[in-house]
Every structure is written in structure tokens, then in C-alpha cells.
Short mmCIF file of C-alpha atoms in Angstrom, two decimals:
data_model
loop_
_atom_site.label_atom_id
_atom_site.label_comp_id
_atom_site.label_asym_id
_atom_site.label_seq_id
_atom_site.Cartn_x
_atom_site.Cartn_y
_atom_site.Cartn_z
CA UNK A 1 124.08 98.14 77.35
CA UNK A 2 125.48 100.65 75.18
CA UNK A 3 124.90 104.71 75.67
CA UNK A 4 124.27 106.76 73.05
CA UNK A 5 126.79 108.74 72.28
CA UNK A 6 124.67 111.74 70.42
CA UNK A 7 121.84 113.59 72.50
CA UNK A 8 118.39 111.78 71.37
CA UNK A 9 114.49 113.47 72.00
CA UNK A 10 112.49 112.25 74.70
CA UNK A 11 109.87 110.70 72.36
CA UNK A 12 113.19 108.74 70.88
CA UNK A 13 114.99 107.98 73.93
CA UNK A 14 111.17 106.20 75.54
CA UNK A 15 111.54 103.88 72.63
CA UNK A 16 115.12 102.96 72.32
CA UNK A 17 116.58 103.27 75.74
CA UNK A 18 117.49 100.19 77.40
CA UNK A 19 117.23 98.27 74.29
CA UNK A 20 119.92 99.55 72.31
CA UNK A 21 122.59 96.30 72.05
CA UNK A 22 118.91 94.11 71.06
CA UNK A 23 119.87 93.82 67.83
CA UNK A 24 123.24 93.17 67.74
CA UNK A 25 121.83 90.21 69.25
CA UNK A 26 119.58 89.10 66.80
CA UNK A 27 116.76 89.95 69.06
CA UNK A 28 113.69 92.87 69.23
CA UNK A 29 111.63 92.25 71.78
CA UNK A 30 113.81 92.25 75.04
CA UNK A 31 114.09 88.84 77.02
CA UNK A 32 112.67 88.39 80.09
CA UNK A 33 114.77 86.71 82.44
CA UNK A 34 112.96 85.01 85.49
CA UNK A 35 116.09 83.41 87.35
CA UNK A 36 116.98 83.88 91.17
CA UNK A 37 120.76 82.33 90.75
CA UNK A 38 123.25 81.88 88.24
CA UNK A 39 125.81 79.46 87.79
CA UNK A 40 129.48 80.38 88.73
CA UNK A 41 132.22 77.62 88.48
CA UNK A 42 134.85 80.82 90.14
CA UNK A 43 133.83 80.79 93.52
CA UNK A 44 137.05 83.08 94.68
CA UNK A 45 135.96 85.15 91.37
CA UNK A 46 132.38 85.35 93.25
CA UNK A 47 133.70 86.28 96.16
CA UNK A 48 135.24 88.83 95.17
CA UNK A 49 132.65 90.75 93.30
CA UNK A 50 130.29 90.83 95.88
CA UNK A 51 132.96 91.81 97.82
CA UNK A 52 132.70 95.08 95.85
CA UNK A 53 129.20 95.39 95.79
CA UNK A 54 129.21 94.98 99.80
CA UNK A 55 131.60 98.27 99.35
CA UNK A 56 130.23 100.08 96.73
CA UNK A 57 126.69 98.96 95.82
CA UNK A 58 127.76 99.01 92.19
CA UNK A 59 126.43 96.43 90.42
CA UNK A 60 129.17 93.93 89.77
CA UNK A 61 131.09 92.98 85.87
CA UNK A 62 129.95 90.12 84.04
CA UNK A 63 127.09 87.60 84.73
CA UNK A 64 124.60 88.19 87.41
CA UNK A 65 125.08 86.79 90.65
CA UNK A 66 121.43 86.35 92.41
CA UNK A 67 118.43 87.53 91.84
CA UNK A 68 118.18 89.95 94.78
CA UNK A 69 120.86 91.29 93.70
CA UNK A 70 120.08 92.36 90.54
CA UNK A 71 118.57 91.21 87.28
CA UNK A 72 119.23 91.88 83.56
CA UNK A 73 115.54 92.62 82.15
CA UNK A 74 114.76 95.08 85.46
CA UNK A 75 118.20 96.59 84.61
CA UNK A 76 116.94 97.63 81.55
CA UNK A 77 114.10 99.77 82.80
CA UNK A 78 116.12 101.12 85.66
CA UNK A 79 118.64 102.67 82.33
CA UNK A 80 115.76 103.65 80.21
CA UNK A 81 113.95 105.72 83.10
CA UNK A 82 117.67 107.14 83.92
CA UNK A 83 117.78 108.07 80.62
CA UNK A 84 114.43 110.00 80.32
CA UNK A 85 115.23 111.94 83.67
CA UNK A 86 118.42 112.78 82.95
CA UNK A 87 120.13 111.01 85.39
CA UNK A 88 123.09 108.84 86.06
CA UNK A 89 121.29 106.03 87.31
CA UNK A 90 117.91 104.88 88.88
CA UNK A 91 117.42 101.71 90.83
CA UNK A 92 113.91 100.27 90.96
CA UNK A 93 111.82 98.73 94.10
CA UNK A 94 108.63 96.45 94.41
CA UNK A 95 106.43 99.36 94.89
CA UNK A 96 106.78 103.31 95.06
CA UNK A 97 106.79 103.20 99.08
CA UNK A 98 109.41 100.57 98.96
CA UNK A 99 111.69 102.96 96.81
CA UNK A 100 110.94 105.59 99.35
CA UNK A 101 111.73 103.74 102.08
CA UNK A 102 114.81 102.85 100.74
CA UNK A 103 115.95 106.65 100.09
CA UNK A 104 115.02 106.90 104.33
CA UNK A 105 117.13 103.96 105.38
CA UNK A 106 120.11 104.98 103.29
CA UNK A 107 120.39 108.40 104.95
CA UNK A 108 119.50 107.30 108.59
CA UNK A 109 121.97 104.76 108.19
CA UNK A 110 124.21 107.64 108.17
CA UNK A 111 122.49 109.35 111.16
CA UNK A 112 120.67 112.00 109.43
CA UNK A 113 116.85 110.78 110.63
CA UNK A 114 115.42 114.11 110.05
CA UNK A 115 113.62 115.13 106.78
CA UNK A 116 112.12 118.35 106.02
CA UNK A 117 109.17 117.88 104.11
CA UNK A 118 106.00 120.08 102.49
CA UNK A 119 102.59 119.01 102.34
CA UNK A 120 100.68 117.39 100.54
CA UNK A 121 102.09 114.24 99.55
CA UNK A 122 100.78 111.10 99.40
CA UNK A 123 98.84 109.90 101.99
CA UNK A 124 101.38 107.07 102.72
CA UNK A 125 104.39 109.15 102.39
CA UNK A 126 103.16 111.66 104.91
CA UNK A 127 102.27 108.39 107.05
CA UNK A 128 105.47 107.36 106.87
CA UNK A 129 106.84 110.36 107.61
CA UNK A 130 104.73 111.37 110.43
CA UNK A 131 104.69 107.93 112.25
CA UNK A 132 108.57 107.63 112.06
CA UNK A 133 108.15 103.87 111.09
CA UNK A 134 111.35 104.01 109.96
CA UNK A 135 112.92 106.03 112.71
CA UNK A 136 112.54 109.13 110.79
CA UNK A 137 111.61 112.63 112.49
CA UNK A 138 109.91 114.92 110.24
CA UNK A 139 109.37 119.14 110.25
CA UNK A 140 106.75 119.90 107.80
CA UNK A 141 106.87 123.55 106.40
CA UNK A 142 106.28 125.38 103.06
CA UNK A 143 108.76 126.00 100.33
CA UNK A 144 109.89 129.09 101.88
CA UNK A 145 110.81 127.94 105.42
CA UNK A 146 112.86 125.09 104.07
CA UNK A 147 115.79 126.51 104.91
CA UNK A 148 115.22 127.40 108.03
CA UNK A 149 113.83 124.21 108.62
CA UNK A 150 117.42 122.33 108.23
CA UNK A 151 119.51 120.83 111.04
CA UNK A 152 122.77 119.33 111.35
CA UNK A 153 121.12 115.75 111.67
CA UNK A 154 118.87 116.59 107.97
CA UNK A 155 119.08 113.99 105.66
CA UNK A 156 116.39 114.94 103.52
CA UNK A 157 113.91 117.25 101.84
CA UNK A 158 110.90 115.89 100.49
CA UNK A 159 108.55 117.71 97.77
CA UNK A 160 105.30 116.62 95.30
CA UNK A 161 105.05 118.69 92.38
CA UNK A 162 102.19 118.66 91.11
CA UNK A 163 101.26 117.57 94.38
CA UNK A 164 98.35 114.72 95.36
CA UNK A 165 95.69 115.40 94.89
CA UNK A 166 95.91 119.14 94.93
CA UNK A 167 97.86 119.28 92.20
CA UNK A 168 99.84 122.05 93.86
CA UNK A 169 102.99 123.24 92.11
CA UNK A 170 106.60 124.25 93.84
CA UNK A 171 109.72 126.14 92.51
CA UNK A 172 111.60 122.99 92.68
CA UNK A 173 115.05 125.39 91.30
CA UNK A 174 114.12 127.60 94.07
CA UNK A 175 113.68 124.58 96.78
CA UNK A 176 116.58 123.00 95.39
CA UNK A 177 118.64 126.10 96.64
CA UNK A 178 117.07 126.60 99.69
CA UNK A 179 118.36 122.73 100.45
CA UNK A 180 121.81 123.98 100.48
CA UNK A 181 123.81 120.32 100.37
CA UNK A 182 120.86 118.38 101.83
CA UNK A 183 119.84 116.16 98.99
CA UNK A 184 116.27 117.19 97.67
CA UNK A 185 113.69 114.07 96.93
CA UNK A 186 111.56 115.35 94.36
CA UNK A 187 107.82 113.10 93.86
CA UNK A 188 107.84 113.02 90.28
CA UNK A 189 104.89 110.45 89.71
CA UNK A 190 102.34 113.23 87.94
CA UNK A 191 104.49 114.85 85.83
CA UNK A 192 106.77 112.32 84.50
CA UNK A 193 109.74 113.12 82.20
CA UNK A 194 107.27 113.91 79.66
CA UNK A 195 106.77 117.16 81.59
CA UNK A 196 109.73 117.70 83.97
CA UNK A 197 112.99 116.18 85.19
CA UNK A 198 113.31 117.48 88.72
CA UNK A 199 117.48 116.32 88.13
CA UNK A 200 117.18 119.58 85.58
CA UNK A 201 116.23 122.21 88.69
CA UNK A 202 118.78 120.47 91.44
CA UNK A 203 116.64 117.58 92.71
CA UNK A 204 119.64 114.74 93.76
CA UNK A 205 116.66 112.12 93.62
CA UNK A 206 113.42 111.78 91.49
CA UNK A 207 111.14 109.11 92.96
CA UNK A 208 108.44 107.63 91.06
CA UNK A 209 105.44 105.54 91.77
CA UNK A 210 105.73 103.34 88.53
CA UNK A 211 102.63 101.74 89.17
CA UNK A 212 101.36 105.13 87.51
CA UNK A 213 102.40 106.62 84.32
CA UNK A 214 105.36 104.53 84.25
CA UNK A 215 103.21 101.27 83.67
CA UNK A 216 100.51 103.08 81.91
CA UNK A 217 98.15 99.78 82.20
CA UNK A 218 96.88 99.61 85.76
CA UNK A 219 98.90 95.52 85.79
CA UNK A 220 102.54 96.46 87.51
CA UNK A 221 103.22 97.25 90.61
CA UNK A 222 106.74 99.02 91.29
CA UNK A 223 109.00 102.18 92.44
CA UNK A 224 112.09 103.73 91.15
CA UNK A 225 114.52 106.43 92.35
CA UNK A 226 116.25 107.71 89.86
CA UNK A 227 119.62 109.62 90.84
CA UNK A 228 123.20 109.40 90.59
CA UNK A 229 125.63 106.51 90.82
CA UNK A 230 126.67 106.86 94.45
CA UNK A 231 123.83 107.19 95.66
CA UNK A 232 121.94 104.13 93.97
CA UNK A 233 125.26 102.37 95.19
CA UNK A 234 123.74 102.45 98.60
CA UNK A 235 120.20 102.12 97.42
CA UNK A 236 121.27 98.79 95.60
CA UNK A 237 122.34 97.68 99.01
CA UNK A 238 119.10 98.94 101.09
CA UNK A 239 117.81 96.81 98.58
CA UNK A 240 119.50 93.63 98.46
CA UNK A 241 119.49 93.89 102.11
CA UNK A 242 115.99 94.49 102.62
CA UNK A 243 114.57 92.21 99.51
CA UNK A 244 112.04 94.88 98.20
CA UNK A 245 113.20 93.72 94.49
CA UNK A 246 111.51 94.07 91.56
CA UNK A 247 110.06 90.83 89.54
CA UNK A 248 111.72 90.59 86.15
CA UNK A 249 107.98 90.40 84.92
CA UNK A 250 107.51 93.96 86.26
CA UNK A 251 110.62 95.25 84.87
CA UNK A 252 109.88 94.27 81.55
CA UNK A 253 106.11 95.63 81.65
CA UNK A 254 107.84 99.11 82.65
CA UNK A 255 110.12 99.05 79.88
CA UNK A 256 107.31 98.08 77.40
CA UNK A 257 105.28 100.93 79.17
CA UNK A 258 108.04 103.39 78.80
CA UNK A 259 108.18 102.93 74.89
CA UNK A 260 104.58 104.79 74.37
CA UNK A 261 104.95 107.14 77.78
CA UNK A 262 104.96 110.35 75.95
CA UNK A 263 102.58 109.63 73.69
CA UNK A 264 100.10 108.72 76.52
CA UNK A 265 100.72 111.40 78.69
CA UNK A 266 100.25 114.34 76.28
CA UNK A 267 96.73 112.46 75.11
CA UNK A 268 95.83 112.13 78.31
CA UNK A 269 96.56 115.99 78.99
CA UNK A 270 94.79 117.41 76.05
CA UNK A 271 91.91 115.10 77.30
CA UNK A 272 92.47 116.86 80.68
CA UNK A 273 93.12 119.84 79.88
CA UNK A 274 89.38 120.47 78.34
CA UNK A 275 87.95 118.48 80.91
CA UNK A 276 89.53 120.91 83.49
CA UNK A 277 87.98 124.26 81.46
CA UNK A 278 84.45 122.73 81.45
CA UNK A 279 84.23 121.83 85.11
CA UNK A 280 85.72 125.48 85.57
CA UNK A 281 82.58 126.81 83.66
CA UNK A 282 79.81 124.35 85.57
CA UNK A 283 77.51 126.09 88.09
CA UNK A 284 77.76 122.64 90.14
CA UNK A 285 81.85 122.36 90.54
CA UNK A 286 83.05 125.00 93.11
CA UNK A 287 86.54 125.17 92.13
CA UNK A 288 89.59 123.47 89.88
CA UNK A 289 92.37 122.53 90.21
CA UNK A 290 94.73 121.88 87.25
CA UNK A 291 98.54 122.49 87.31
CA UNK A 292 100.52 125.18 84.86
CA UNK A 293 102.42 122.86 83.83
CA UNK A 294 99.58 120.70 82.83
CA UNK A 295 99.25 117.08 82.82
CA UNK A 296 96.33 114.45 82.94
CA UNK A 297 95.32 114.72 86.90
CA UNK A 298 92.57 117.17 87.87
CA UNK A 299 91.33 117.98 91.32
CA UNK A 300 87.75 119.69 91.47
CA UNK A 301 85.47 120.25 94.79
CA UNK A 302 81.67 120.39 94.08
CA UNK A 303 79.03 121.91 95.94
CA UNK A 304 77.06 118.56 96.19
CA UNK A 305 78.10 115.98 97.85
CA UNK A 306 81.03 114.02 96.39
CA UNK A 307 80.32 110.31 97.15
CA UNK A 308 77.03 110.48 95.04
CA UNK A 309 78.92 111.79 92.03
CA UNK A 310 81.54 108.57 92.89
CA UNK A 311 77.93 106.43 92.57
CA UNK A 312 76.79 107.64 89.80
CA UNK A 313 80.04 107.69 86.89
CA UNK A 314 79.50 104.64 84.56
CA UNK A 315 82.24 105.09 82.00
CA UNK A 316 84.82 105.90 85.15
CA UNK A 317 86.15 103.82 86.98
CA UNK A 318 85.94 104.49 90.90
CA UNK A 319 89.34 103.17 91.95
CA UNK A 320 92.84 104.16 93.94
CA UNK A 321 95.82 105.00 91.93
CA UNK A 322 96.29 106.95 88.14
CA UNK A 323 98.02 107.03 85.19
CA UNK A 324 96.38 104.20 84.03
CA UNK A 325 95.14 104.50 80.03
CA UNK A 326 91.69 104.23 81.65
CA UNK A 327 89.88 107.55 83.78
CA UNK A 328 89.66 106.89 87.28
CA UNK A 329 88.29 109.38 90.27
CA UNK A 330 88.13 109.12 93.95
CA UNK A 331 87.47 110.61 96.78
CA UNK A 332 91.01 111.79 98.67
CA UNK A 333 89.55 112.60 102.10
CA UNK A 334 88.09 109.20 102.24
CA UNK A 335 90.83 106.75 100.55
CA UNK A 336 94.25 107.89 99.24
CA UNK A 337 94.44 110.90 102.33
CA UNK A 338 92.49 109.27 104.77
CA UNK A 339 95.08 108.08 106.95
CA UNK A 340 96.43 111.90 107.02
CA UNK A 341 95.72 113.56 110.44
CA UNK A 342 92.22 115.59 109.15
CA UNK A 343 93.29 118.69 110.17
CA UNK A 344 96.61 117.91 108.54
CA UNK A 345 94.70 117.14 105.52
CA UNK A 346 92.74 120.12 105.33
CA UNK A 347 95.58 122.63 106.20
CA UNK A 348 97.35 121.13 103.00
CA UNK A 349 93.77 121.47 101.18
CA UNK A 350 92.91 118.45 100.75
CA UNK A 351 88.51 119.18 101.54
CA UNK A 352 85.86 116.48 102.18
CA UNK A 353 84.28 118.10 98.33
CA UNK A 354 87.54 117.28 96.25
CA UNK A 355 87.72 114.59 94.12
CA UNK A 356 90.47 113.32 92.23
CA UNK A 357 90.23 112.55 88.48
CA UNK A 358 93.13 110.72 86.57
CA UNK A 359 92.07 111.17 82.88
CA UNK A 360 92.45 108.58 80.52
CA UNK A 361 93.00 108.14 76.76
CA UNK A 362 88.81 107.91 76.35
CA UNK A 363 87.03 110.13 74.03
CA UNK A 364 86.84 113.47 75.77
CA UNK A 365 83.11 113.86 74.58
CA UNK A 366 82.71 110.99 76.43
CA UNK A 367 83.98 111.50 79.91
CA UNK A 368 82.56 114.66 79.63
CA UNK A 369 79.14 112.70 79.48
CA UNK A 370 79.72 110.59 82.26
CA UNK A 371 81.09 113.71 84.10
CA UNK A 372 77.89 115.76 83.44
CA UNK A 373 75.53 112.97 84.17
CA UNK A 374 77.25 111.92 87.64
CA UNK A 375 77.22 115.36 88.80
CA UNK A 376 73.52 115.57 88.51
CA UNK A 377 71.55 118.80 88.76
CA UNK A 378 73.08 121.73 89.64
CA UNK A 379 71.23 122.72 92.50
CA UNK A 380 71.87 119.01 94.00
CA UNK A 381 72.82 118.49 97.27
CA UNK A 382 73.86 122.47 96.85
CA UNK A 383 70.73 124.31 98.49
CA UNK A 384 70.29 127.01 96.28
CA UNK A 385 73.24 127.85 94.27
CA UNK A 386 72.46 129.06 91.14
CA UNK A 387 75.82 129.88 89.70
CA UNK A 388 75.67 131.59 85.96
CA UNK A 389 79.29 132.00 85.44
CA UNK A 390 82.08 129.92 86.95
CA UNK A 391 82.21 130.47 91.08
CA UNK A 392 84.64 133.01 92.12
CA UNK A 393 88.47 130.88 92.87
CA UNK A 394 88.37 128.39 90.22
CA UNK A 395 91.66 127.66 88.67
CA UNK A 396 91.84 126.35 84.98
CA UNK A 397 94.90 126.34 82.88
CA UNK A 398 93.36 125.44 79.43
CA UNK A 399 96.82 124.98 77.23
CA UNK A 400 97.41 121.01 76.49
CA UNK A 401 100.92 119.54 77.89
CA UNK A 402 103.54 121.04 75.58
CA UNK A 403 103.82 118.75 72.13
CA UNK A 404 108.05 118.54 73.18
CA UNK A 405 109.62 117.36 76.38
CA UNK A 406 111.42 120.28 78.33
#
């Protein structure tokens, strides 16, 4: 596929990338190819080139070999997202942990097992990290001790930003520096390119959830890394070696999904970002959170209790995951952080009263209905607060993502 050779907009680039040599084929709509083999009448020929990919994880000239090892229509989204974050590459998984799992077993392979990593990040990221499932040892810290956190055996620093569900932000330029030449992962599943690329502030790899944003739909399930060639060399062979491929079906529901990305997210934000100011005004919500750099997450803790306002939405869906076109909310402490140690949790912030909300492309009038309804009366379930301006702490940022990427 061909790169462009002039510098193209975000909003331009989400449509067109990955699909530019379509109609020099006569075709639109990209093909989905479902095979697992391909013919080769050059068996010496065959040899050879995955000779080179057993050496170099690129991904080999001419036609595809087998399906594990790569596929045409999943290459296309893994060049489209590696064109939105600025990157030389990106290599895509069957789910967000598999991608991170990959990044682990390509630097222990090397012998560098430990990974410096701040809190919070998702719940099964910090699982992983703090079981050492994959052999990993972990020293958890905030931005400023990173560096002093480092050892000669540190493969890896790991940072969320915003972070789930706090929606915390970091200095990833600063953190990136602090790193020194220890590659920094940067979670880049809220934000999206639509409102940073981590690879712009020093991040070596940008890790997505693509179930998310990416997808857009709430119907694909998949991860991605993107980064630079040598290192999705050996992330191509983590995954041929491991199987955690993506289906072709998946790859092109991504690529369809990345075509309307930016127009989603900054909805989705402006939907948030009012949402956000009103719960920052209501007697019954005890404090938001909503990043600077905006976005379409919100965190908010009420003074009631926050299981009965997960009862009582009707329009909102009570459901894991976000990014969906759809609003969902849960309850952290009790689903997507539960398995976090609960002190662990609540030193990061993560409080049995926060609830997450991914906003949606809904009417904002609307989920501001369903909001107001399933958080009752304001003195319920919160003895006798009778609050007449917003409570002392809460955080609103009230300006709607920017209307151009960064």
C-alpha cells in the first residue's frame, strides 16, 4: 500500500489511510480476506522468506504466507492506525491484553522482566503486572520517581493517560525523559489520536484497546501497539508464535471504524464535556472528574450510594468497556478494578462512590435526563447534605475536545 507522500489532516488520513491503492484496483470498499494459507508452487522461495521473518519479524515480499502470520485486510488497519499516531508501524492482537502481553514477552525475552509502572491502569493490566503471569516484576511509583525507579534489568515503563477510570493525566514529555533509553508504553485507549499521539512526547509504544474508540460499535474485539519497525519486528513474532492474531473480520471492522473516529470522538466530547459541568454543579455528585485534555470518559463519585444510580439509568446502558457510540457507566470498584488489591485501588483513587461514564453520541438533553432521574433526590442515601453550590474539590474542565487533531 502506497504512502502518501504530502502530510494529510487527521480527519483525512482516518478516511484514506490504508485504502489508498483501492482504486487503482477498481475497488472502494476494501476486501476482506478470510484465508489461513496461500498457495506457493516455490517451496525453496518459501523457505526462504520465512527464513527472514524468523530473523527479522518483518513481514515478508509478495503473497502472504499463513494466516498467523499475517493477513492483507488486518494489514490495512495496522497502517491506517500507524498513520494516525504517527508511527512507523503498529501490529494488531486479538484483544488489548493480548497486545500487552506481547510488548512483556518481547522484552523479557531479552531479560529485562522488570517494568516500572504508575497507577491506575486497567484493572487487568495492573493484574498482570502485579501477579507476574508473565514472569514480569513490577515497581509501581508516580511520574516523578520513575527514574529512580529504573534498574539495569528494566524493560519497561508503563503509563494511562487519561488514566481508568480516574481519568488522571501525566506529562507523558516529562515521563518520556525521565525513562532515559527504557522504552515508555504509553495506554492510549481514552484519548485516541484524535486527542494525542503519545509517539509526539517520546512514547516508543502506544497501546490501544481497539475494542474502544478504535471500533466505535461495541462488535470487535482487538489490541494494537503501534511503534516503530523493529520493534513490531519482534512483536510480529510474539505473535505468530503465540497465535493471539487478529480475525480478518476484526481488522476490517477497525478500519471501517477508523474512517468516522474523529468525528465520533469530538461528538462524544462536546456531549461529555457538558455532562461533566452539570454533575459539577449537582448538590448530589461529590466530585468530577474530567481530563484537560478532554475527551468523552467522565468519572464522578456521589454521595448516595452508587449501585442504585447503576439500577435506576434507562437510556444507559450498565455495561464493561467504552467508546462505544452508545453511553455506558459502571461501577470501577466492583467490575473493571475489582481484581485490584483494594487498598491498591483506593491509593490510586479509584473509591467505592465513583462511577465511570463513557458518553455516547445520544442527545445530551437526554442523558442528562436519565442522569438526573437515576441519581434520585439529593438528599438520597446522603443523610443530610444539602449542597447549594457545587461541593468543595470538584474538577470540571468545560471546553469541548479541540475541533483539530494536535
Amino acid at each position: 500500500m502506497d504512502t502518501p507522500t504530502a502530510s494529510r489532516a487527521l480527519a483525512t488520513e482516518a478516511v484514506h489511510a490504508g485504502r489508498d491503492d483501492l482504486a487503482r484496483q477498481g475497488l472502494h470498499a476494501p476486501p476482506i480476506d478470510l484465508s489461513t494459507t496461500y498457495p506457493s508452487y516455490d517451496s525453496q522461495g518459501e523457505a526462504a522468506r520465512i527464513d527472514a521473518f524468523a530473523t527479522t519479524g518483518a513481514m515478508p515480499e509478495g503473497p502472504p504466507v499463513y494466516g498467523r502470520l499475517g493477513n492483507p485486510t488486518v494489514a490495512r488497519f495496522e497502517t491506517a492506525l500507524a498513520r494516525l499516531e504517527g508511527t512507523e508501524s503498529a501490529v494488531a492482537f486479538a484483544s488489548g491484553m493480548a497486545a500487552l502481553s506481547a510488548v512483556f514477552l518481547v522484552r523479557g525475552s531479552l531479560g529485562l522482566r522488570h517494568v516500572v509502572a504508575v497507577r491506575p491502569l486497567y484493572g487487568c493490566s495492573d493484574h498482570l503486572l502485579t501477579a507476574g503471569l508473565l514472569g514480569s516484576e513490577v515497581t509501581w511509583t508516580d511520574p516523578a520517581g520513575i527514574a529512580a525507579a529504573l534498574r539495569p534489568d528494566t524493560g519497561l515503563v508503563m503509563v494511562e493517560s487519561p488514566a481508568n477510570p480516574t481519568l488522571a493525566e501525566i506529562d507523558l514529555r516529562a515521563v518520556a525523559h525521565a525513562c532515559g533509553s527504557v522504552p515508555l508504553l504509553a495506554d492510549n485507549t481514552f484519548a485516541t489520536p484524535v486527542l494525542q499521539r503519545p509517539a509526539e512526547h517520546g512514547a516508543r509504544l502506544v497501546l490501544h484497546s481497539a475494542t474502544k474508540y478504535l471500533g466505535g460499535h461495541g462488535d470487535v474485539l482487538a489490541g494494537v501497539v503501534a511503534c516503530d519497525e523493529e520493534f513490531a519486528g519482534r512483536l510480529r513474532q510474539v505473535r505468530f508464535a503465540t497465535g493471539g492474531v487478529l480475525h480478518p473480520l476484526a481488522g476490517y471492522l477497525l478500519l471501517r471504524g477508523l474512517a468516522t473516529l474523529p468525528v465520533r470522538v469530538r461528538a462524544a466530547s462536546a456531549n461529555a464535556a457538558e455532562l461533566a459541568r452539570r454533575l459539577a454543579a449537582d448538590p448530589r455528585v461529590a466530585r468530577v472528574h474530567y481530563p484537560r485534555i478532554g475527551g468523552a470518559m467522565i468519572a464522578f463519585e456521589v454521595h448516595g450510594d452508587p449501585h442504585q444510580v447503576i439500577a435506576d439509568v434507562r437510556l444507559i446502558t450498565p455495561a464493561v468497556s467504552l467508546g462505544s457510540v452508545d453511553t455506558l457507566i459502571q461501577h470501577p470498584a466492583s467490575i473493571s478494578h475489582r481484581i485490584v488489591d483494594t487498598t491498591d485501588r483506593k491509593d490510586a483513587g479509584v473509591s467505592d462512590k465513583l462511577l465511570r461514564l463513557s458518553v455516547g453520541l445520544e442527545d445530551v438533553e437526554d442523558l442528562w435526563r436519565d442522569i438526573d432521574g437515576a441519581l434520585g433526590r439529593p438528599d438520597r442515601g446522603a443523610g443530610l447534605y444539602r449542597y447549594a453550590a457545587p461541593p468543595r474539590g470538584a474538577t470540571s474542565h468545560n471546553e469541548p475536545a479541540p475541533a483539530s487533531a494536535p
